[in-house]
Short mmCIF file of C-alpha atoms (C1' of nucleotides) in Angstrom, two decimals:
data_model
loop_
_atom_site.label_atom_id
_atom_site.label_comp_id
_atom_site.label_asym_id
_atom_site.label_seq_id
_atom_site.Cartn_x
_atom_site.Cartn_y
_atom_site.Cartn_z
CA MET A 1 -12.91 -30.88 -8.95
CA SER A 2 -16.09 -30.24 -7.00
CA LEU A 3 -16.74 -27.16 -5.09
CA PRO A 4 -19.80 -25.99 -6.90
CA THR A 5 -19.35 -22.69 -5.21
CA PHE A 6 -22.47 -21.22 -6.47
CA VAL A 7 -22.97 -18.14 -4.42
CA SER A 8 -25.47 -19.31 -1.90
CA ARG A 9 -26.27 -15.81 -0.90
CA GLU A 10 -28.14 -16.84 2.10
CA ILE A 11 -30.06 -14.08 3.64
CA GLU A 12 -31.32 -14.54 7.06
CA SER A 13 -34.96 -13.76 7.37
CA GLY A 14 -34.68 -10.15 7.93
CA GLY A 15 -32.38 -9.06 5.15
CA ARG A 16 -29.09 -9.57 7.00
CA PRO A 17 -26.48 -11.50 5.09
CA LEU A 18 -25.68 -14.52 7.15
CA TYR A 19 -21.97 -14.47 6.81
CA SER A 20 -19.65 -11.70 7.52
CA ARG A 21 -16.05 -11.80 6.75
CA LYS A 22 -15.31 -9.15 9.29
CA GLU A 23 -16.57 -11.41 12.06
CA LYS A 24 -13.86 -13.89 11.26
CA SER A 25 -10.99 -11.71 10.53
CA LEU A 26 -7.54 -12.60 11.67
CA GLY A 27 -7.37 -9.35 13.49
CA LEU A 28 -10.38 -10.11 15.59
CA LEU A 29 -9.17 -13.63 16.21
CA CYS A 30 -5.89 -12.18 17.23
CA SER A 31 -7.61 -9.85 19.77
CA ASN A 32 -9.49 -12.69 21.21
CA PHE A 33 -6.39 -14.75 21.44
CA LEU A 34 -4.51 -12.17 23.29
CA THR A 35 -7.28 -11.33 25.66
CA LEU A 36 -7.70 -14.97 26.36
CA TYR A 37 -4.07 -15.58 27.19
CA ASN A 38 -2.89 -12.29 28.54
CA ARG A 39 -3.28 -13.43 32.13
CA ASP A 40 -0.74 -13.90 34.75
CA ASP A 41 -1.68 -17.53 35.29
CA VAL A 42 -1.08 -18.42 31.77
CA ASP A 43 2.10 -20.03 30.73
CA ALA A 44 1.54 -22.74 28.27
CA ILE A 45 -0.72 -22.49 25.37
CA GLY A 46 -2.10 -25.46 23.69
CA LEU A 47 -2.99 -25.00 20.09
CA ASP A 48 -5.89 -27.38 20.21
CA ASP A 49 -7.09 -25.60 23.36
CA ALA A 50 -6.79 -22.26 21.67
CA ALA A 51 -8.60 -23.33 18.53
CA SER A 52 -11.51 -24.82 20.52
CA LYS A 53 -11.69 -21.92 22.89
CA LEU A 54 -11.62 -19.39 20.18
CA GLY A 55 -13.87 -21.35 17.98
CA VAL A 56 -11.70 -21.50 14.91
CA GLU A 57 -9.96 -24.09 12.92
CA ARG A 58 -6.48 -25.01 13.94
CA ARG A 59 -5.02 -23.61 10.71
CA ARG A 60 -6.05 -20.11 11.78
CA ILE A 61 -4.31 -20.51 15.17
CA TYR A 62 -1.07 -21.12 13.29
CA ASP A 63 -1.45 -17.83 11.47
CA VAL A 64 -1.92 -15.82 14.60
CA VAL A 65 0.67 -17.60 16.57
CA ASN A 66 3.31 -17.29 13.92
CA ILE A 67 2.79 -13.52 13.75
CA LEU A 68 2.74 -13.03 17.45
CA GLU A 69 5.88 -15.11 17.81
CA SER A 70 7.58 -12.76 15.45
CA ILE A 71 7.01 -10.03 18.02
CA GLY A 72 8.08 -12.18 20.89
CA ILE A 73 4.70 -12.37 22.62
CA VAL A 74 4.88 -16.11 22.38
CA THR A 75 7.48 -18.68 21.58
CA ARG A 76 7.31 -22.10 20.35
CA ARG A 77 7.79 -24.55 23.15
CA GLY A 78 7.27 -27.67 21.16
CA LYS A 79 4.80 -29.62 19.25
CA ASN A 80 1.39 -28.23 19.68
CA ARG A 81 2.64 -26.04 22.43
CA TYR A 82 3.67 -22.46 22.81
CA THR A 83 4.65 -20.32 25.79
CA TRP A 84 3.17 -17.02 26.61
CA LYS A 85 5.84 -14.41 27.03
CA GLY A 86 3.77 -11.34 27.28
CA TYR A 87 3.64 -7.96 25.88
CA GLY A 88 6.81 -7.05 27.74
CA GLU A 89 8.70 -8.77 25.06
CA ILE A 90 7.58 -6.51 22.39
CA PRO A 91 9.87 -3.53 23.03
CA ARG A 92 12.77 -5.74 23.29
CA THR A 93 11.97 -7.77 20.19
CA LEU A 94 11.28 -4.62 18.17
CA GLU A 95 14.61 -3.20 19.18
CA GLU A 96 16.34 -6.41 18.10
CA LEU A 97 14.61 -6.33 14.81
CA ARG A 98 15.62 -2.79 14.17
CA GLU A 99 19.26 -3.44 14.83
CA GLU A 100 19.08 -6.57 12.77
CA GLY A 101 17.45 -4.71 9.97
CA LEU A 102 19.92 -1.93 10.08
CA ARG A 103 22.69 -4.39 9.93
CA GLU A 104 21.11 -5.92 6.89
CA ASN A 105 20.54 -2.61 5.21
CA PHE A 106 16.79 -2.83 5.29
CA SER A 107 16.18 0.77 4.65
CA ASN A 108 15.97 0.48 0.91
CA LEU A 109 12.42 0.66 -0.25
CA GLY A 110 12.59 2.29 -3.64
CA PRO A 111 12.87 0.35 -6.91
CA GLY A 112 16.07 -1.08 -8.08
CA ASN A 113 17.00 -1.95 -4.72
CA SER A 114 17.78 -5.58 -4.85
CA SER A 115 17.48 -5.81 -1.17
CA ARG A 116 19.17 -8.91 0.00
CA PHE A 117 18.14 -10.39 3.29
CA VAL A 118 21.13 -12.26 4.37
CA ASP A 119 18.91 -14.25 6.59
CA ASP A 120 21.20 -14.49 9.49
CA ASN A 121 20.23 -16.77 12.29
CA GLU A 122 21.26 -18.18 15.54
CA SER A 123 22.18 -21.58 14.54
CA GLY A 124 24.65 -20.37 11.99
CA GLU A 125 26.37 -23.65 11.57
CA SER A 126 25.43 -25.23 8.37
CA ILE A 127 28.03 -27.97 7.87
CA ASN A 128 26.52 -29.23 4.83
CA VAL A 129 29.78 -28.95 3.01
CA LYS A 130 28.51 -30.73 0.01
CA SER A 131 26.90 -34.18 -0.03
CA ASP A 132 24.71 -33.58 -3.11
CA ASP A 133 21.26 -34.61 -2.07
CA ASN A 134 21.91 -33.58 1.43
CA SER A 135 22.46 -29.93 0.54
CA PHE A 136 19.54 -30.06 -1.65
CA ALA A 137 17.40 -30.91 1.29
CA SER A 138 18.75 -28.15 3.47
CA MET A 139 18.34 -25.83 0.61
CA LYS A 140 14.67 -26.61 0.34
CA ALA A 141 14.21 -26.17 4.05
CA ASP A 142 16.06 -22.96 3.88
CA ASN A 143 13.84 -21.71 1.14
CA LYS A 144 10.88 -22.58 3.05
CA ARG A 145 11.99 -20.75 6.09
CA GLU A 146 12.56 -17.77 3.98
CA LYS A 147 8.92 -17.69 2.98
CA SER A 148 7.60 -18.29 6.43
CA LEU A 149 5.08 -16.03 7.81
CA LEU A 150 7.24 -15.42 10.77
CA LEU A 151 10.17 -14.15 8.80
CA LEU A 152 8.00 -12.21 6.40
CA THR A 153 6.39 -10.56 9.45
CA GLN A 154 9.75 -9.54 10.89
CA ASN A 155 10.92 -8.25 7.64
CA PHE A 156 7.87 -6.20 7.20
CA ILE A 157 8.47 -4.68 10.65
CA LYS A 158 12.04 -3.94 9.77
CA LEU A 159 10.88 -1.97 6.86
CA PHE A 160 9.23 0.39 9.18
CA LEU A 161 11.83 0.36 11.83
CA CYS A 162 14.79 0.90 9.58
CA SER A 163 13.44 3.49 7.27
CA ASP A 164 12.65 7.08 7.55
CA VAL A 165 9.22 6.64 6.06
CA ASP A 166 6.52 5.42 8.35
CA ILE A 167 3.87 5.08 5.79
CA ILE A 168 4.10 2.00 3.62
CA THR A 169 2.05 0.51 0.90
CA LEU A 170 1.63 -3.20 0.98
CA GLU A 171 2.66 -3.19 -2.59
CA SER A 172 5.87 -1.40 -1.93
CA ALA A 173 6.50 -3.61 0.99
CA ALA A 174 5.95 -6.68 -1.13
CA ILE A 175 8.39 -5.33 -3.76
CA ALA A 176 11.04 -4.66 -1.18
CA LEU A 177 10.61 -7.92 0.61
CA LEU A 178 10.47 -9.89 -2.59
CA GLY A 179 14.06 -8.88 -3.23
CA ASP A 180 13.65 -9.01 -6.95
CA SER A 181 11.46 -11.31 -9.07
CA ASN A 182 8.99 -9.38 -10.92
CA ASN A 183 6.74 -12.42 -10.92
CA SER A 184 3.25 -11.27 -10.73
CA THR A 185 1.82 -14.31 -9.01
CA ALA A 186 4.52 -14.20 -6.34
CA MET A 187 3.69 -10.61 -5.83
CA ARG A 188 0.03 -11.23 -5.40
CA THR A 189 0.61 -13.97 -2.92
CA LYS A 190 3.01 -11.89 -1.02
CA ILE A 191 0.54 -9.09 -0.73
CA ARG A 192 -2.13 -11.52 0.51
CA ARG A 193 0.20 -12.46 3.32
CA LEU A 194 1.00 -8.83 4.13
CA TYR A 195 -2.71 -8.18 4.34
CA ASP A 196 -2.96 -10.96 6.99
CA ILE A 197 -0.09 -9.53 8.91
CA ALA A 198 -1.45 -5.98 8.65
CA ASN A 199 -4.72 -7.18 10.00
CA VAL A 200 -3.36 -8.61 13.17
CA PHE A 201 -0.97 -5.62 13.71
CA SER A 202 -3.85 -3.34 13.07
CA SER A 203 -5.77 -5.07 15.77
CA MET A 204 -2.90 -4.56 18.13
CA ASN A 205 -2.49 -1.05 16.99
CA LEU A 206 1.08 -1.49 16.00
CA ILE A 207 0.13 -0.03 12.71
CA GLU A 208 -2.82 1.83 11.37
CA LYS A 209 -4.38 1.69 8.04
CA ILE A 210 -4.64 5.06 6.29
CA HIS A 211 -4.73 6.53 2.92
CA HIS A 212 -1.58 7.92 1.64
CA PRO A 213 -1.69 11.76 2.05
CA GLU A 214 -1.26 12.40 -1.68
CA SER A 215 -1.22 9.09 -3.41
CA ARG A 216 -4.63 8.43 -2.06
CA LYS A 217 -3.64 4.83 -2.09
CA PRO A 218 -4.27 2.75 0.95
CA ALA A 219 -1.24 2.27 3.07
CA PHE A 220 -0.15 1.55 6.56
CA ARG A 221 1.51 3.73 9.13
CA TRP A 222 3.67 2.50 11.96
CA LEU A 223 2.43 3.35 15.36
CA GLY A 224 4.79 1.32 17.43
CA TRP A 225 4.33 -0.01 20.88
CA GLU A 226 5.70 3.00 22.86
CA GLY A 227 3.01 4.39 24.94
CA LYS A 228 0.96 1.33 25.03
CA HIS A 229 0.68 0.15 28.50
CA TYR A 230 -0.48 -3.25 29.35
CA SER A 231 -1.19 -5.07 32.43
CA GLU A 232 1.08 -8.02 32.26
CA SER A 233 -0.90 -9.64 34.94
CA ALA A 234 -4.50 -9.22 34.74
CA THR A 235 -5.76 -7.16 37.56
CA ALA A 236 -8.30 -8.57 39.92
CA LEU A 237 -10.98 -6.14 38.93
CA ASP A 238 -12.06 -8.17 36.06
CA LEU A 239 -13.95 -11.28 36.28
CA ASN A 240 -15.85 -9.97 39.23
CA GLU A 241 -18.64 -8.86 37.06
CA THR A 242 -21.90 -10.43 37.52
CA LYS A 243 -24.54 -8.00 36.56
CA LYS A 244 -23.78 -8.75 33.02
CA ARG A 245 -26.19 -11.23 31.77
CA VAL A 246 -24.59 -14.44 30.57
CA PHE A 247 -25.07 -15.41 27.13
CA GLY A 248 -25.43 -19.02 26.45
CA TYR A 249 -23.43 -19.41 23.35
CA ASP A 250 -19.74 -19.16 23.27
CA ILE A 251 -17.50 -17.86 20.63
CA THR A 252 -17.42 -21.18 18.97
CA ASN A 253 -18.74 -20.62 15.59
CA TYR A 254 -17.34 -23.13 13.36
CA SER A 255 -20.39 -22.96 11.22
CA LEU A 256 -21.19 -20.13 8.91
CA LYS A 257 -18.61 -20.86 6.26
CA ARG A 258 -18.54 -18.62 3.29
CA ASN A 259 -20.93 -20.42 1.13
CA LYS A 260 -22.20 -23.34 3.03
CA VAL A 261 -25.34 -22.63 4.94
CA GLY A 262 -24.17 -24.11 8.13
CA SER A 263 -26.40 -24.67 11.10
CA SER A 264 -28.13 -21.46 11.80
CA SER A 265 -26.34 -20.80 15.00
CA ASP A 266 -27.84 -17.68 16.33
CA TRP A 267 -24.56 -16.00 16.73
CA ILE A 268 -25.15 -12.44 16.22
CA SER A 269 -28.70 -12.82 15.29
CA ASP A 270 -30.11 -11.41 18.43
CA GLN A 271 -31.37 -8.01 18.56
CA LYS A 272 -28.49 -6.17 19.92
CA GLU A 273 -28.61 -4.26 16.76
CA ASN A 274 -30.05 -1.51 18.58
CA MET A 275 -26.64 -0.02 19.01
CA ARG A 276 -26.64 1.46 15.61
CA MET A 277 -24.46 4.47 16.04
CA HIS A 278 -24.57 6.61 13.03
CA SER A 279 -21.37 7.98 11.74
CA LYS A 280 -21.72 11.26 13.53
CA HIS A 281 -21.76 14.29 11.34
CA ASP A 282 -18.39 14.29 9.74
CA ILE A 283 -15.86 15.07 12.36
CA SER A 284 -13.85 17.47 10.32
CA GLU A 285 -12.48 14.48 8.42
CA SER A 286 -10.28 17.08 6.85
CA ASN A 287 -8.28 16.34 3.78
CA HIS A 288 -4.91 15.31 5.24
CA ASP A 289 -3.88 13.63 8.29
CA VAL A 290 -6.35 14.37 11.05
CA HIS A 291 -4.72 11.46 12.52
CA LYS A 292 -2.22 13.78 13.93
CA LEU A 293 -2.12 12.99 17.61
CA LYS A 294 -4.77 10.63 18.00
CA GLN A 295 -4.45 8.21 20.85
CA HIS A 296 -5.19 4.89 19.38
CA SER A 297 -6.42 2.28 21.51
CA LYS A 298 -6.29 1.84 25.16
CA GLN A 299 -6.57 -1.44 26.85
CA ASN A 300 -8.76 -2.35 29.69
CA SER A 301 -7.54 -4.23 32.61
CA LYS A 302 -7.46 -7.57 30.83
CA GLY A 303 -5.40 -6.27 28.08
CA PHE A 304 -8.22 -6.18 25.61
CA VAL A 305 -7.21 -4.04 22.80
CA PHE A 306 -9.51 -1.79 20.93
CA GLY A 307 -9.21 -1.20 17.27
CA PRO A 308 -8.38 2.05 15.84
CA PHE A 309 -11.69 3.13 16.93
CA THR A 310 -11.01 3.78 20.58
CA PRO A 311 -14.15 5.34 21.97
CA ALA A 312 -13.17 8.80 22.78
CA ASN A 313 -14.57 8.09 26.09
CA ILE A 314 -11.63 6.53 27.73
CA LYS A 315 -9.00 8.46 25.90
CA GLY A 316 -9.25 11.29 28.36
CA ASP A 317 -5.73 11.37 29.65
CA SER A 318 -3.35 9.01 28.07
CA GLU A 319 -2.10 6.11 30.15
CA ASN A 320 -2.74 7.26 33.63
CA ASN A 321 -3.16 4.61 36.14
CA ASN A 322 -5.71 2.98 34.06
CA VAL A 323 -8.21 2.63 36.78
CA ARG A 324 -10.99 2.82 34.38
CA ARG A 325 -11.84 -0.86 34.48
CA LEU A 326 -14.64 -2.60 32.76
CA MET A 327 -17.16 -0.08 32.01
CA ASP A 328 -20.31 -1.56 30.92
CA TRP A 329 -19.80 -1.94 27.19
CA GLU A 330 -23.42 -2.69 26.58
CA ASN A 331 -24.45 0.64 27.80
CA LEU A 332 -21.63 2.32 26.20
CA ALA A 333 -22.49 0.92 22.96
CA SER A 334 -26.13 1.71 23.10
CA SER A 335 -26.07 5.11 24.81
CA TYR A 336 -22.70 6.62 24.12
CA LYS A 337 -22.41 8.47 20.86
CA PRO A 338 -18.82 8.14 19.87
CA GLN A 339 -17.39 10.04 17.08
CA TYR A 340 -16.49 7.25 14.79
CA ARG A 341 -15.13 8.26 11.49
CA ASN A 342 -17.39 6.07 9.59
CA GLN A 343 -19.97 3.36 9.55
CA ALA A 344 -17.39 0.75 9.06
CA LEU A 345 -15.58 1.55 12.19
CA SER A 346 -18.75 1.73 14.22
CA ASP A 347 -19.67 -1.65 12.78
CA LEU A 348 -16.34 -3.05 13.73
CA PHE A 349 -16.84 -1.70 17.23
CA GLY A 350 -20.00 -3.43 17.46
CA HIS A 351 -18.37 -6.67 16.51
CA TYR A 352 -15.69 -6.24 19.04
CA VAL A 353 -18.21 -5.69 21.72
CA GLU A 354 -19.93 -8.71 20.62
CA ALA A 355 -16.85 -10.85 20.63
CA TRP A 356 -15.83 -9.54 23.88
CA LYS A 357 -19.03 -10.41 25.54
CA SER A 358 -18.93 -13.83 24.01
CA TRP A 359 -15.69 -14.93 25.35
CA TYR A 360 -16.17 -13.06 28.47
CA ALA A 361 -19.26 -15.07 29.17
CA GLU A 362 -17.30 -18.25 28.44
CA VAL A 363 -14.36 -17.38 30.49
CA ALA A 364 -16.45 -16.26 33.46
CA GLY A 365 -18.66 -19.19 33.01
CA LYS A 366 -16.20 -21.92 33.27
CA GLU A 367 -13.37 -20.53 35.20
CA GLN A 368 -9.97 -20.72 33.68
CA ILE A 369 -9.90 -24.19 32.27
CA GLN A 370 -6.18 -24.33 32.35
CA GLN A 371 -5.16 -26.65 29.62
CA GLY A 372 -3.25 -29.55 30.91
CA SER A 373 -1.77 -32.40 28.96
"C1'" DC B 1 -14.51 -2.89 -9.85
"C1'" DG B 2 -10.44 -2.86 -7.26
"C1'" DA B 3 -8.96 -3.74 -2.54
"C1'" DT B 4 -9.36 -7.23 0.96
"C1'" DC B 5 -8.34 -11.55 2.91
"C1'" DC B 6 -10.92 -16.13 4.61
"C1'" DC B 7 -10.90 -20.93 3.71
"C1'" DG B 8 -9.08 -25.12 3.44
"C1'" DC B 9 -6.45 -28.15 -0.04
"C1'" DC B 10 -2.34 -30.45 0.32
"C1'" DA B 11 2.91 -30.49 0.40
"C1'" DC B 12 6.13 -30.87 3.93
"C1'" DT B 13 7.88 -32.36 8.39
"C1'" DA B 14 8.36 -34.04 12.88
"C1'" DA B 15 7.31 -37.87 15.82
"C1'" DT C 1 2.65 -43.76 8.58
"C1'" DT C 2 0.22 -40.52 11.18
"C1'" DA C 3 -0.28 -36.09 13.16
"C1'" DG C 4 1.25 -31.45 13.12
"C1'" DT C 5 2.50 -27.41 10.30
"C1'" DG C 6 1.75 -23.83 7.47
"C1'" DG C 7 2.55 -22.31 2.08
"C1'" DC C 8 -0.50 -20.77 -1.14
"C1'" DG C 9 -3.97 -18.89 -4.13
"C1'" DG C 10 -9.01 -19.45 -5.45
"C1'" DG C 11 -12.64 -16.73 -5.17
"C1'" DA C 12 -16.12 -14.58 -1.85
"C1'" DT C 13 -16.62 -9.93 0.45
"C1'" DC C 14 -16.01 -5.37 1.26
"C1'" DG C 15 -15.91 -0.55 0.14
#
DNA sequence: CGATCCCGCCACTAA
DNA sequence: TTAGTGGCGGGATCG
């Protein structure tokens, strides 16, 4: 009961809707999470700490962490605690997943597949010979594990790694990963999860959202982690910035729920809207894949990852000794005229800049408050 | 209107 | 039992 849920379409004095789903996307949260912890002096990650630092509910941290764990970036150390492993684990983990997937015949995507994930596992000793109720319990636990975000994520990846196709529709992925069951509800739920996963992977540029060449349907293309260089240990050149004005607020924006009004925290309300970059005159957004050899994302010294909208500015030559370092994003955003494919991307970029400045201010502001406990 | 996907209730579990 | 986890899907947003 309850939850009136009458669309309280609050409009901030000015015409700007005071709630944007894009600002709270898992992908953005993931980027912030990675940027926050991709440092050499980071080892343990406290979930509470992460939640408060990133300004989100704990529930969301679970989502991000579970997905990141599937790639090996972090590992569960124990209750409320994870260990940062770093991007270096990605290639290794992907390779393992590929082999594992091949071993499990994960290359079947088409209909009538009846893909069966054997669900291997390390602790392959289930001695539950019988014991009625006992086996029931383990069965339930097993069933739950099979539905876990972590496993779903890994299976999703296997789909790409073990198949000749590199463009997959979430629907097809759901069908393949669902094994069978034509249940419409299960399908819808599965796709919801895949969207979540796709979001964070997109933010990491492991995959890219596109429109199927012919089908026109939205799909995702595997990009992989190959050329992506990261700086395992944050170089010194960051955090030395000072000419950047410090914003008082931090990324903590618990308020602004979907409907609820929430305290009018002036999050993005300021006037940095002057960085309206129009979507350039169509850049020959030709019919089929213009995405040929685009160089998605580069990362700055701190490991911050750009979305699929890498400003053509830094893409110059691929991963040279990325000595670029911290260019002034504010200027870039307001003066540089990037060739974004569309308004959405430019908007997203704006949000990234915003988010980046936010946590940057926080981090720079109060040193690295290494979480203890 | 269909594609997205955030939010947070609440069933499980671990301590 | 309490605290930590994390399925799940309603329904708000986006395009």
